Each structure stands twice: as C-alpha cells, then as structure tokens.
Coordinates of C-alpha atoms in Angstrom, one line a residue:
M1 CA -10.4 -16.4 -8.7
M2 CA -7.7 -13.8 -9.3
P3 CA -4.7 -15.3 -11.1
I4 CA -1.5 -15.7 -9.1
N5 CA 1.4 -14.0 -11.0
K6 CA 5.0 -15.1 -10.9
L7 CA 6.6 -11.8 -10.0
K8 CA 6.7 -11.5 -6.4
I9 CA 9.7 -9.0 -5.6
F10 CA 10.8 -5.5 -6.3
N11 CA 14.4 -4.5 -5.6
D12 CA 14.5 -1.1 -3.8
P13 CA 17.6 0.8 -3.2
I14 CA 16.6 1.6 0.4
Y15 CA 15.0 -1.6 1.7
G16 CA 16.5 -4.1 -0.7
F17 CA 13.8 -6.7 -1.8
I18 CA 10.2 -5.8 -1.4
T19 CA 7.8 -8.6 -1.6
I20 CA 4.3 -8.7 -3.1
P21 CA 2.1 -10.7 -0.6
N22 CA -0.7 -11.7 -2.9
G23 CA -2.4 -11.6 -6.3
L24 CA -4.8 -8.7 -5.5
I25 CA -1.8 -6.3 -4.5
F26 CA 0.1 -7.5 -7.7
N27 CA -2.8 -6.8 -10.0
L28 CA -3.3 -3.3 -8.4
I29 CA 0.4 -2.6 -9.2
E30 CA -0.1 -3.8 -12.7
H31 CA -3.1 -1.5 -13.3
P32 CA -2.6 1.5 -15.6
Y33 CA -3.7 3.9 -12.7
F34 CA -0.9 2.7 -10.6
Q35 CA 1.7 2.3 -13.3
R36 CA 1.0 6.2 -14.0
L37 CA 2.9 6.9 -10.7
R38 CA 6.0 5.8 -12.6
R39 CA 5.5 9.2 -14.4
I40 CA 4.8 11.4 -11.3
T41 CA 7.9 13.0 -9.7
Q42 CA 7.8 12.4 -5.8
M43 CA 9.3 15.8 -5.0
G44 CA 8.0 18.2 -7.8
L45 CA 10.8 20.4 -9.2
S46 CA 13.2 19.8 -6.3
Y47 CA 15.4 18.1 -8.8
M48 CA 16.3 21.7 -9.9
V49 CA 18.2 22.0 -6.5
Y50 CA 19.1 18.3 -5.8
P51 CA 19.8 16.6 -9.2
G52 CA 19.1 13.2 -7.6
A53 CA 15.7 13.7 -6.6
H54 CA 14.0 12.2 -9.7
H55 CA 12.4 9.4 -7.9
T56 CA 8.6 8.8 -8.3
R57 CA 5.3 8.2 -6.6
F58 CA 5.7 4.7 -7.6
H59 CA 8.8 4.2 -5.6
H60 CA 7.1 5.8 -2.6
A61 CA 4.0 3.8 -2.7
L62 CA 5.9 0.6 -3.0
G63 CA 8.2 1.7 0.0
S64 CA 5.2 2.6 2.1
M65 CA 3.6 -0.8 1.5
H66 CA 6.8 -2.5 2.5
L67 CA 6.9 -0.6 5.8
M68 CA 3.2 -1.5 6.5
Q69 CA 4.2 -5.2 6.0
K70 CA 6.8 -4.6 8.9
A71 CA 4.3 -2.8 10.9
I72 CA 1.6 -5.6 10.7
Y73 CA 4.3 -8.2 11.5
T74 CA 5.5 -6.2 14.5
L75 CA 2.0 -5.6 15.9
R76 CA 1.0 -9.3 15.5
S77 CA 4.2 -10.4 17.2
K78 CA 2.8 -8.2 20.2
E79 CA -0.4 -10.1 20.1
V80 CA -2.4 -7.4 18.4
D81 CA -5.2 -9.1 16.4
I82 CA -5.0 -8.4 12.7
S83 CA -7.0 -10.6 10.5
E84 CA -5.8 -11.5 6.8
E85 CA -8.6 -9.4 5.5
E86 CA -7.5 -6.4 7.6
S87 CA -3.8 -7.0 6.6
T88 CA -4.6 -6.9 2.9
A89 CA -6.8 -3.8 3.4
L90 CA -4.2 -2.0 5.1
L91 CA -1.6 -2.8 2.4
V92 CA -4.1 -1.8 -0.3
A93 CA -4.9 1.5 1.5
I94 CA -1.2 2.5 1.9
L95 CA -0.3 1.4 -1.6
L96 CA -3.0 3.6 -3.1
H97 CA -2.9 6.5 -0.6
D98 CA -1.0 8.7 -3.2
I99 CA -2.6 7.4 -6.5
G100 CA -4.5 10.7 -6.9
H101 CA -1.5 12.9 -7.2
G102 CA -1.3 15.0 -10.4
P103 CA 1.8 16.0 -12.4
F104 CA 4.8 17.0 -10.2
S105 CA 2.9 15.9 -7.0
H106 CA 2.0 18.8 -4.9
T107 CA 3.3 21.4 -7.3
L108 CA 0.2 21.5 -9.3
E109 CA -2.3 20.2 -6.9
H110 CA -4.7 22.9 -7.1
S111 CA -3.8 24.0 -10.6
I112 CA -5.2 21.2 -12.6
A113 CA -8.5 20.8 -10.9
K114 CA -10.2 23.4 -8.8
D115 CA -9.9 23.1 -5.1
L116 CA -9.3 19.3 -5.2
S117 CA -6.8 17.6 -3.0
H118 CA -4.8 14.5 -4.1
E119 CA -6.6 12.6 -1.2
Q120 CA -10.0 13.3 -2.8
I121 CA -8.7 12.1 -6.2
S122 CA -7.1 9.2 -4.6
L123 CA -10.5 8.2 -3.2
K124 CA -12.1 8.5 -6.7
F125 CA -9.5 6.2 -8.1
M126 CA -9.9 3.7 -5.3
E127 CA -13.7 3.7 -5.7
Q128 CA -13.3 2.9 -9.4
L129 CA -10.8 0.1 -8.7
N130 CA -13.2 -1.3 -6.2
T131 CA -15.7 -1.6 -9.0
E132 CA -13.3 -3.3 -11.3
F133 CA -11.9 -5.6 -8.5
N134 CA -15.5 -6.7 -7.5
G135 CA -15.5 -5.0 -4.2
S136 CA -12.2 -6.4 -3.0
L137 CA -11.2 -2.8 -1.9
T138 CA -14.1 -2.0 0.3
L139 CA -12.4 -2.4 3.7
A140 CA -9.2 -0.5 2.3
I141 CA -11.4 2.4 1.3
Q142 CA -13.0 2.4 4.9
I143 CA -9.5 2.5 6.5
F144 CA -8.2 5.2 4.1
K145 CA -11.3 7.4 4.9
G146 CA -10.7 6.9 8.6
D147 CA -14.2 5.3 8.9
Y148 CA -13.1 1.8 10.2
S149 CA -13.9 0.8 13.8
R150 CA -10.3 -0.1 14.5
K151 CA -8.8 3.4 14.9
F152 CA -5.0 2.2 15.1
M153 CA -5.5 0.9 11.5
C154 CA -6.5 4.3 10.3
Q155 CA -3.6 5.8 12.1
L156 CA -1.0 3.6 10.3
I157 CA -2.4 5.3 7.1
A158 CA -2.7 8.9 8.1
S159 CA -1.4 10.3 11.4
Q160 CA 1.6 12.1 12.6
L161 CA 3.6 8.8 12.8
D162 CA 2.2 6.8 9.7
M163 CA 3.8 4.6 7.1
D164 CA 3.6 7.4 4.6
R165 CA 6.0 9.7 6.5
A166 CA 8.1 6.9 7.6
D167 CA 9.0 6.2 4.0
Y168 CA 9.1 9.6 2.3
L169 CA 11.4 11.2 4.8
K170 CA 14.0 8.2 4.5
R171 CA 13.5 8.1 0.6
D172 CA 13.7 11.9 0.0
S173 CA 16.8 12.0 2.2
F174 CA 18.4 9.1 0.3
Y175 CA 17.6 10.7 -3.2
T176 CA 18.3 14.2 -2.4
G177 CA 21.7 13.2 -0.4
V178 CA 20.4 15.5 2.6
A179 CA 21.6 13.1 5.4
E180 CA 19.4 15.2 8.1
G181 CA 16.3 13.4 6.9
N182 CA 17.7 9.9 7.2
I183 CA 15.3 8.3 9.9
N184 CA 15.5 4.7 11.2
S185 CA 12.1 3.7 9.9
E186 CA 12.7 0.0 10.8
R187 CA 13.6 1.0 14.4
L188 CA 10.4 3.2 14.7
I189 CA 8.2 0.4 13.5
S190 CA 9.8 -2.1 15.7
M191 CA 8.7 0.2 18.8
L192 CA 4.9 0.4 17.7
N193 CA 2.2 -1.0 19.9
V194 CA -1.5 -0.7 20.3
V195 CA -3.3 0.3 23.6
E196 CA -7.0 0.6 23.8
D197 CA -7.2 0.7 19.8
D198 CA -4.6 3.6 19.9
L199 CA -1.3 3.4 18.1
V200 CA 1.5 4.1 20.6
I201 CA 5.3 3.9 20.6
E202 CA 7.1 2.1 23.3
E203 CA 9.3 4.0 25.9
K204 CA 12.5 2.5 24.1
G205 CA 11.5 4.4 21.0
I206 CA 11.4 8.0 22.4
Y207 CA 14.7 8.9 20.9
S208 CA 13.8 7.5 17.5
V209 CA 10.7 9.6 17.5
E210 CA 12.6 12.8 18.5
K211 CA 15.0 12.0 15.6
F212 CA 11.9 11.5 13.4
L213 CA 10.4 14.9 14.2
L214 CA 13.6 16.8 14.0
A215 CA 14.3 15.3 10.6
R216 CA 10.9 16.3 9.4
R217 CA 11.5 19.8 10.4
L218 CA 14.9 20.1 8.9
M219 CA 13.8 18.3 5.6
Y220 CA 11.0 20.9 5.2
W221 CA 13.3 23.9 5.4
Q222 CA 16.2 22.3 3.7
V223 CA 14.4 20.4 1.1
Y224 CA 10.7 20.8 0.6
L225 CA 10.6 24.6 1.2
H226 CA 14.0 25.2 -0.3
K227 CA 13.8 28.7 -2.0
T228 CA 14.9 27.6 -5.5
S229 CA 12.4 24.7 -5.8
L230 CA 9.8 27.0 -4.3
V231 CA 10.2 29.6 -7.0
A232 CA 10.4 26.9 -9.7
E233 CA 7.0 25.5 -8.5
Q234 CA 5.5 29.0 -8.4
L235 CA 6.7 29.6 -11.9
L236 CA 5.1 26.3 -13.2
M237 CA 1.8 27.3 -11.6
G238 CA 2.0 30.7 -13.2
I239 CA 2.6 28.9 -16.7
L240 CA -0.5 26.8 -16.3
K241 CA -2.5 29.8 -15.0
R242 CA -1.3 31.9 -18.0
A243 CA -2.1 29.2 -20.5
K244 CA -5.7 28.9 -19.2
W245 CA -6.2 32.6 -19.3
L246 CA -4.9 32.8 -22.9
Y247 CA -7.2 29.9 -23.9
L248 CA -10.3 31.7 -22.3
N249 CA -9.2 34.8 -24.2
G250 CA -9.2 33.2 -27.6
A251 CA -5.5 32.4 -28.0
E252 CA -4.4 29.0 -29.4
I253 CA -2.8 26.7 -26.8
S254 CA -1.4 23.4 -28.0
A255 CA -1.0 20.6 -25.5
S256 CA -1.5 16.9 -25.3
K257 CA -5.1 15.7 -25.1
P258 CA -5.2 15.1 -21.3
L259 CA -3.6 18.6 -20.6
Q260 CA -5.7 20.3 -23.1
Y261 CA -8.9 19.0 -21.5
F262 CA -8.0 20.5 -18.1
I263 CA -7.0 23.9 -19.8
E264 CA -10.3 24.0 -21.5
N265 CA -12.5 22.9 -18.5
D266 CA -12.9 23.7 -15.0
V267 CA -13.2 20.6 -12.9
S268 CA -14.4 20.4 -9.3
L269 CA -15.1 17.5 -7.1
N270 CA -18.9 17.4 -7.8
D271 CA -18.3 16.9 -11.5
F272 CA -15.3 14.4 -11.2
S273 CA -17.2 11.7 -13.4
F274 CA -15.5 8.5 -14.7
D275 CA -14.8 10.3 -17.9
I276 CA -12.9 13.0 -16.0
L277 CA -11.1 10.4 -14.0
Q278 CA -9.8 8.8 -17.3
H279 CA -8.6 12.2 -18.4
F280 CA -6.7 12.7 -15.1
A281 CA -5.3 9.2 -15.3
N282 CA -3.7 10.0 -18.6
L283 CA -2.1 13.0 -17.3
D284 CA 1.5 13.0 -15.9
D285 CA 4.8 15.1 -15.7
Y286 CA 5.5 14.4 -19.4
D287 CA 2.4 16.2 -20.6
I288 CA 3.5 19.4 -18.5
I289 CA 7.2 19.3 -19.6
S290 CA 6.1 18.6 -23.3
A291 CA 3.8 21.5 -23.2
V292 CA 6.2 23.9 -21.5
K293 CA 8.9 23.1 -24.2
Q294 CA 6.3 24.1 -26.9
W295 CA 5.2 27.2 -25.0
Q296 CA 8.8 28.7 -24.8
Y297 CA 8.1 29.6 -28.5
H298 CA 4.6 31.0 -27.9
D299 CA 3.6 34.5 -29.3
D300 CA 2.5 35.6 -25.8
Q301 CA 5.6 37.1 -24.1
V302 CA 4.5 36.1 -20.7
L303 CA 4.0 32.5 -21.3
K304 CA 7.0 32.4 -23.6
Q305 CA 9.4 33.9 -20.9
L306 CA 7.9 31.7 -17.9
S307 CA 8.4 28.6 -20.0
Q308 CA 11.9 29.6 -21.0
M309 CA 12.8 30.1 -17.3
I310 CA 11.8 26.7 -16.4
I311 CA 13.3 25.0 -19.5
N312 CA 16.7 26.7 -19.1
R313 CA 16.6 26.9 -15.2
E314 CA 16.9 30.7 -15.4
L315 CA 14.6 31.4 -12.5
L316 CA 13.5 34.3 -10.6
K317 CA 15.3 35.4 -7.5
V318 CA 13.7 34.9 -4.3
K319 CA 14.0 36.5 -0.8
I320 CA 12.7 34.8 2.3
K321 CA 11.9 37.0 5.3
S322 CA 10.5 36.8 8.8
K323 CA 8.0 39.7 8.3
P324 CA 5.3 40.1 5.7
I325 CA 6.3 41.9 2.5
N326 CA 5.4 45.5 2.1
Q327 CA 2.5 45.6 -0.3
N328 CA 3.0 49.2 -1.3
Q329 CA 6.5 48.5 -2.3
L330 CA 5.4 45.3 -4.0
K331 CA 2.9 47.2 -6.2
L332 CA 5.4 49.9 -7.0
K333 CA 8.0 47.3 -8.3
Q334 CA 5.3 45.6 -10.4
Q335 CA 4.3 48.9 -12.0
E336 CA 7.9 49.7 -12.7
F337 CA 8.6 46.3 -14.2
A338 CA 5.4 46.5 -16.3
K339 CA 6.6 50.0 -17.7
T340 CA 10.0 48.9 -18.4
N341 CA 9.0 45.6 -20.3
N342 CA 5.9 46.8 -22.0
F343 CA 3.6 44.6 -19.9
S344 CA 0.4 45.4 -18.0
V345 CA 0.5 45.4 -14.2
E346 CA -1.5 42.2 -14.3
E347 CA 1.1 40.6 -16.5
A348 CA 4.0 41.9 -14.3
K349 CA 2.3 40.0 -11.4
Y350 CA 3.6 36.7 -13.1
F351 CA 7.2 37.8 -12.5
I352 CA 7.0 39.8 -9.2
F353 CA 4.9 38.3 -6.5
D354 CA 5.0 37.4 -2.9
G355 CA 3.7 34.5 -0.7
V356 CA 3.8 32.8 2.6
I357 CA 5.3 29.4 3.7
S358 CA 5.0 27.7 6.9
N359 CA 6.3 24.6 8.7
Q360 CA 5.1 22.7 11.8
A361 CA 7.0 19.5 12.4
Y362 CA 4.5 18.3 15.2
T363 CA 1.1 19.6 15.9
L364 CA -0.8 19.3 19.3
Q365 CA -4.2 19.9 17.6
K366 CA -4.1 16.5 15.6
E367 CA -4.0 13.0 17.2
Q368 CA -0.8 13.0 19.0
I369 CA 2.2 10.6 19.2
N370 CA 1.8 8.8 22.5
V371 CA 4.5 7.0 24.3
L372 CA 3.9 3.8 26.3
Y373 CA 5.9 3.2 29.6
K374 CA 6.8 -0.1 31.0
I375 CA 4.5 0.6 33.9
G376 CA 1.5 1.1 31.5
K377 CA 1.4 4.9 31.7
I378 CA 0.8 6.8 28.4
Q379 CA 2.2 10.2 27.8
N380 CA 2.4 12.6 24.8
I381 CA 5.8 12.6 23.2
V382 CA 6.4 16.3 24.1
K383 CA 6.0 15.6 27.7
A384 CA 7.8 12.3 27.7
S385 CA 10.9 13.7 25.7
D386 CA 13.8 15.2 27.7
H387 CA 14.7 17.0 24.4
L388 CA 14.1 20.7 25.2
N389 CA 13.6 21.7 21.5
L390 CA 10.8 19.3 21.0
K391 CA 8.2 21.7 22.3
A392 CA 9.5 24.3 19.9
L393 CA 8.6 21.9 17.0
T394 CA 5.0 22.3 17.9
K395 CA 4.9 25.8 17.0
P396 CA 4.3 26.8 13.4
V397 CA 7.2 28.8 11.9
V398 CA 5.9 31.2 9.2
K399 CA 8.0 32.9 6.6
Y400 CA 7.3 35.3 3.9
F401 CA 8.8 35.3 0.4
I402 CA 9.0 37.7 -2.6
C403 CA 10.1 36.6 -6.2
Y404 CA 11.4 38.9 -8.7
P405 CA 13.5 38.9 -11.9
K406 CA 17.3 39.3 -11.5
N407 CA 18.4 43.0 -11.8
S408 CA 14.8 44.3 -11.2
L409 CA 14.9 45.2 -7.6

C-alpha cells in the first residue's frame, strides 16, 4: 500500500490553498520527473518583456489539477457519475499533461529532439511512471490519449475549453500583469455540464466563454507572440542550431552532460528509449542558460554574438507585417550583412531571417464549445453568442516577421 504523506496542501498565489487528494498524487508530485518542472519556465523567454513571468510548469500543473478537482465536484453535483478511480485518473492526467516539456517550454520544443512534441514526451514519461507505480496510471494514460470511452473526460484534459487553458490564461495574466487575460476560471467551471457524454457549458455561462475566448486572443498577440519574446526565442533556437552544427564540424562545444547528449545525438520518437528519457529528465532551463553563458566567449563569432545577445538582452530588431516578406530583398540584406561582417551568407542567416506567426482563438474544425439551453437545446458558442466579434475569432490571423541587427536595414 502506498504510504500516506503528511503534506496535503500547497499555497498558490492565484487560488490560495491547493489540496492534494491522495497518496498517489502526492508521490507523483514528489517524483524527480515532476520536480524537474520547477526548473522549466512556463512562458519561455517572455520574462525578457514581462519581468514577472518567471513562473514554472510546476505552478501550472498544480493549478490545472486544482481546477480539475473543482470540475469533478461541479459535475458530480449535477449528477454526472464519476467514480473514485475515474476522478483520480483525471487528476493524474491533468497533473502530468505537461511533464514532457523541455527547457523554456515551447521555445525549444523541436530543437532538443527532432520532430517531437511535448505531448509525445509526456506520454513516454507517463508510461515509465506507470511501470514504477505498478499500473496505477493506466486509466489516466487512456484519458490523456483520448482513448477512454467517456468522451467528456478526455475533453476536460484536451479541448477548446479544458483545465489546461483555464489555468494558463489566468496564471500567465497574473504573472505578466496583463489584465486582459484574467478570466474567471471558477465561474466557467461552475457552468460545466455533460450531455450525451459531451462537455457543454450552461446558458448562464455564455458571457464567461466569450470573455475566455477574447482573453485568449488578446494574450496571444500581447504576450505569447509579443515581438520581443518572439525574437529572443528565435535567437535561442539559433544558438542551439549553431552549437550542433559546430559539433558536427569538429569544433569543441562544452555543455552539461544532459545538453551535451542532445547536441551530439539526433533523437526521434522511435529511438526514445528509457536511457534517452533519463537524459531528457535531467535537462532543464539551467543547462541552457549555463551553456549560453559559456558560449558567449566561444571562438566561433556566430555562436559568440548570438549568446551575448541573449545574456545581455541586446536583441535583434523585429518588424511584423501583414504581407509576406520580400525574399529577394531578404537575400540581398543577408549578402550585404555577410560582406560587412566577414560572414558567409549561411552565417548571416542567423542574424537576418523571416518567419510566420498565426493566432486562432477558436477553431470550428476541432470539437466545439457547445452551449446547453434551459429548454435542452444545444448550440455552438458562435451561434449562441450575441457578440458580433466572436465569429471573427474563428478566422486564423496570419502575420509575417523579419528579424535583423540594429542599424543593418
């Protein structure tokens, strides 16, 4: 039998006391895999714009679990049958939903391991924990993968109105100080219900959902896709790309053991063995920052300058436009920069480059947010809402950016 531990609460700046419901949840939180999340920044390099945004994936995971407890309580009060086993599985699934995030969360998601999403790595961690905890995570894994027969439980973990989004919008708003993202998570959750195994929001919650979707759109443009954090993240990706290129071309690259492993090896999903999982479990923000601090003194001028930009926050300039960047002009600027700075054109691309960003607050292609009326009718939130702008939120907004050194364009 799993030991019952004494510590039962965390003090959260947003929700107050968060209770730990049972020994399994406590022991998962205590596990080194989960404790690593204390060293993974929730919002990547956004703290370069919003100095308070130093909160971690650990904060977010606990907050999401707290909201899941509220959701379970709400649904049970409305006579939705949720067994104790299902309740624990829901809490485990949401607690561990982000456990596969690498350093700086989304920033380096495809830089550390090739074409691997954090969800795929989260699943690897959960499967390993399931072995260590004698199969007690089996149902949680089913729900996390979306394979469980009770659809609404999968929707609570991953949908357009899930406990993940309900926490991160409120939490990121709090730590950045951007009031536009401050949604009323508790109000939203109190309006949840289940009809024919589908998660719905009661009619009284329409305005709360409108606020939630609008907040999501504003947070993306104002915070998540802010041009300064965007360029900082692009530079950090460039640094790892350059370090890997230098290693492959015989240069000496010093880094911590976990980071060294991923610089020296290409890792994909098929070869994500237990040993590789252990290397990944030892990798966090501190490995990256420590390496970048070292690399600002490297002999390679590209790696050196990129690293100095991050450490000293002397970033590239960035322009965001509504039309694609003229590729001929871009190439010309890269050639000019290469000639002026004694770089090759390929090296110049680390300093002058373009890209695309997009934002869609609500999509009609995925499972939609449905509203339950008192008379029993169910309608999509876009049709149910009298907010004229809500339909506009279903259209993806695409913008184009160009990054370049100050005084070069």
